[in-house]
Amino acid sequence: QVPLVEFGGGLVQPGGSLTLSCAGSGLALERFAIGWFRQAPGKSREEVGCISSLDGSTNYEDSVKGRFTISREYTKNTVYLHMNSLKLEDTAVYYCAAEKDLYYSGTDHCPSADYDYWGQGTQVTVSS
C-alpha cells in the first residue's frame, strides 16, 4: 500500500559512496517532484535535495552540494540519490517524498512543499 519505497541503504566507510533508490508503486513519478530527506537521531528531518517534475531543476542543501546528485530513470519509474564522499554526519534514515504536478526551474533551492506521499525510509550508516 506504500506508493513510494526507498532502498539501497547500508553501512559504508567515510569517503565511500552509496546510491539510494526511490521507486514508485502506483505513482508515475515523472509527474511528481521528488524530495530527498534525512533524519538523524535527535535531529529534525531535513531536505537534502530535490528534483522537479518533467526534468526541471535539481537543487541541493549546502552541506551535500557537490557530493550528492539526484537523477531519474524514467523506464524504471525510479529516482536515485547518488551519495559520494560520505561523511559521518551523513548517517541518517533517508526518505523520499513526492509532490504531484510540482514543476520548477532556474531555482537555487528546493521549494517549500509538504509533499503528498512519503516513503518508509532506508538507513544509511557511515562508520569506520
Short mmCIF file of C-alpha atoms in Angstrom, two decimals:
data_model
loop_
_atom_site.label_atom_id
_atom_site.label_comp_id
_atom_site.label_asym_id
_atom_site.label_seq_id
_atom_site.Cartn_x
_atom_site.Cartn_y
_atom_site.Cartn_z
CA GLN A 1 0.00 0.00 0.00
CA VAL A 2 3.06 2.23 0.13
CA PRO A 3 3.31 4.27 -3.08
CA LEU A 4 6.99 5.11 -2.55
CA VAL A 5 9.68 2.66 -1.49
CA GLU A 6 13.27 3.59 -0.67
CA PHE A 7 16.02 1.03 -0.75
CA GLY A 8 19.78 0.82 -1.06
CA GLY A 9 20.84 1.93 2.38
CA GLY A 10 23.53 0.21 4.36
CA LEU A 11 26.87 0.56 6.08
CA VAL A 12 29.62 2.46 4.31
CA GLN A 13 33.01 3.83 5.35
CA PRO A 14 33.76 7.55 5.37
CA GLY A 15 34.67 8.68 1.89
CA GLY A 16 32.64 5.91 0.34
CA SER A 17 29.68 6.04 -1.99
CA LEU A 18 26.15 4.76 -1.93
CA THR A 19 23.15 5.11 -4.20
CA LEU A 20 19.61 5.12 -2.86
CA SER A 21 16.54 4.36 -4.94
CA CYS A 22 13.03 5.74 -4.68
CA ALA A 23 10.65 3.54 -6.62
CA GLY A 24 7.10 4.48 -7.45
CA SER A 25 4.30 1.99 -6.99
CA GLY A 26 1.08 3.26 -8.47
CA LEU A 27 2.62 6.69 -8.99
CA ALA A 28 4.02 7.92 -12.28
CA LEU A 29 7.00 9.70 -10.79
CA GLU A 30 7.66 11.84 -13.84
CA ARG A 31 4.56 13.77 -12.84
CA PHE A 32 5.91 14.41 -9.35
CA ALA A 33 8.64 16.50 -7.89
CA ILE A 34 10.76 14.31 -5.62
CA GLY A 35 12.42 15.45 -2.44
CA TRP A 36 15.08 13.53 -0.57
CA PHE A 37 15.08 13.95 3.19
CA ARG A 38 17.07 12.57 6.06
CA GLN A 39 16.65 12.38 9.79
CA ALA A 40 19.46 11.61 12.18
CA PRO A 41 18.87 10.54 15.79
CA GLY A 42 17.99 13.52 17.95
CA LYS A 43 17.67 15.83 14.97
CA SER A 44 14.80 17.11 12.91
CA ARG A 45 14.12 15.97 9.39
CA GLU A 46 15.90 17.97 6.72
CA GLU A 47 15.60 18.10 2.97
CA VAL A 48 18.94 17.38 1.33
CA GLY A 49 17.85 17.71 -2.27
CA CYS A 50 15.01 17.73 -4.74
CA ILE A 51 14.23 17.26 -8.39
CA SER A 52 11.38 18.85 -10.28
CA SER A 53 8.77 17.01 -12.25
CA LEU A 54 9.25 16.95 -16.01
CA ASP A 55 13.04 17.20 -15.83
CA GLY A 56 13.17 20.62 -14.26
CA SER A 57 15.65 21.92 -11.73
CA THR A 58 17.64 19.84 -9.30
CA ASN A 59 18.70 21.50 -6.05
CA TYR A 60 20.74 20.52 -3.02
CA GLU A 61 21.34 21.60 0.51
CA ASP A 62 24.69 23.29 1.01
CA SER A 63 26.03 20.51 3.20
CA VAL A 64 25.69 17.93 0.43
CA LYS A 65 26.18 20.10 -2.63
CA GLY A 66 28.90 18.69 -4.83
CA ARG A 67 28.68 15.31 -3.11
CA PHE A 68 25.08 14.21 -3.72
CA THR A 69 23.24 14.09 -7.02
CA ILE A 70 19.66 13.20 -7.90
CA SER A 71 18.64 11.58 -11.16
CA ARG A 72 15.67 9.86 -12.75
CA GLU A 73 15.40 6.59 -14.60
CA TYR A 74 12.11 7.03 -16.41
CA THR A 75 11.80 3.48 -17.70
CA LYS A 76 12.14 2.15 -14.15
CA ASN A 77 9.89 4.80 -12.59
CA THR A 78 12.67 5.43 -10.11
CA VAL A 79 14.54 8.41 -8.71
CA TYR A 80 18.05 7.98 -7.37
CA LEU A 81 20.11 9.74 -4.76
CA HIS A 82 23.79 9.27 -5.53
CA MET A 83 25.93 9.93 -2.48
CA ASN A 84 29.68 10.35 -2.76
CA SER A 85 32.42 11.31 -0.31
CA LEU A 86 30.21 10.28 2.57
CA LYS A 87 30.86 11.72 6.00
CA LEU A 88 29.97 10.55 9.48
CA GLU A 89 27.35 13.27 9.73
CA ASP A 90 25.54 11.82 6.72
CA THR A 91 24.35 8.96 8.92
CA ALA A 92 20.55 9.08 9.00
CA VAL A 93 17.38 7.48 7.81
CA TYR A 94 16.76 8.72 4.29
CA TYR A 95 13.30 9.28 2.87
CA CYS A 96 11.94 10.24 -0.49
CA ALA A 97 8.75 12.23 -0.90
CA ALA A 98 6.60 13.11 -3.89
CA GLU A 99 4.62 16.24 -4.70
CA LYS A 100 2.24 15.94 -7.64
CA ASP A 101 2.45 18.38 -10.53
CA LEU A 102 5.16 20.47 -8.93
CA TYR A 103 7.47 21.94 -11.55
CA TYR A 104 10.30 24.38 -11.05
CA SER A 105 13.30 25.55 -12.98
CA GLY A 106 16.05 28.08 -12.56
CA THR A 107 15.91 27.77 -8.78
CA ASP A 108 18.79 27.59 -6.34
CA HIS A 109 16.98 25.79 -3.55
CA CYS A 110 14.15 23.35 -3.06
CA PRO A 111 10.72 24.94 -2.97
CA SER A 112 8.58 24.81 0.13
CA ALA A 113 6.29 21.82 -0.11
CA ASP A 114 4.71 19.45 2.36
CA TYR A 115 4.66 16.63 -0.22
CA ASP A 116 1.77 14.33 -0.97
CA TYR A 117 3.48 10.99 -0.40
CA TRP A 118 6.33 9.70 1.74
CA GLY A 119 8.34 6.53 1.67
CA GLN A 120 9.19 4.37 4.65
CA GLY A 121 12.87 5.28 4.80
CA THR A 122 16.16 3.45 4.46
CA GLN A 123 19.05 3.56 6.92
CA VAL A 124 22.42 4.90 5.86
CA THR A 125 25.24 4.46 8.36
CA VAL A 126 28.66 5.97 7.73
CA SER A 127 31.23 4.49 10.08
CA SER A 128 34.85 3.48 10.10
#
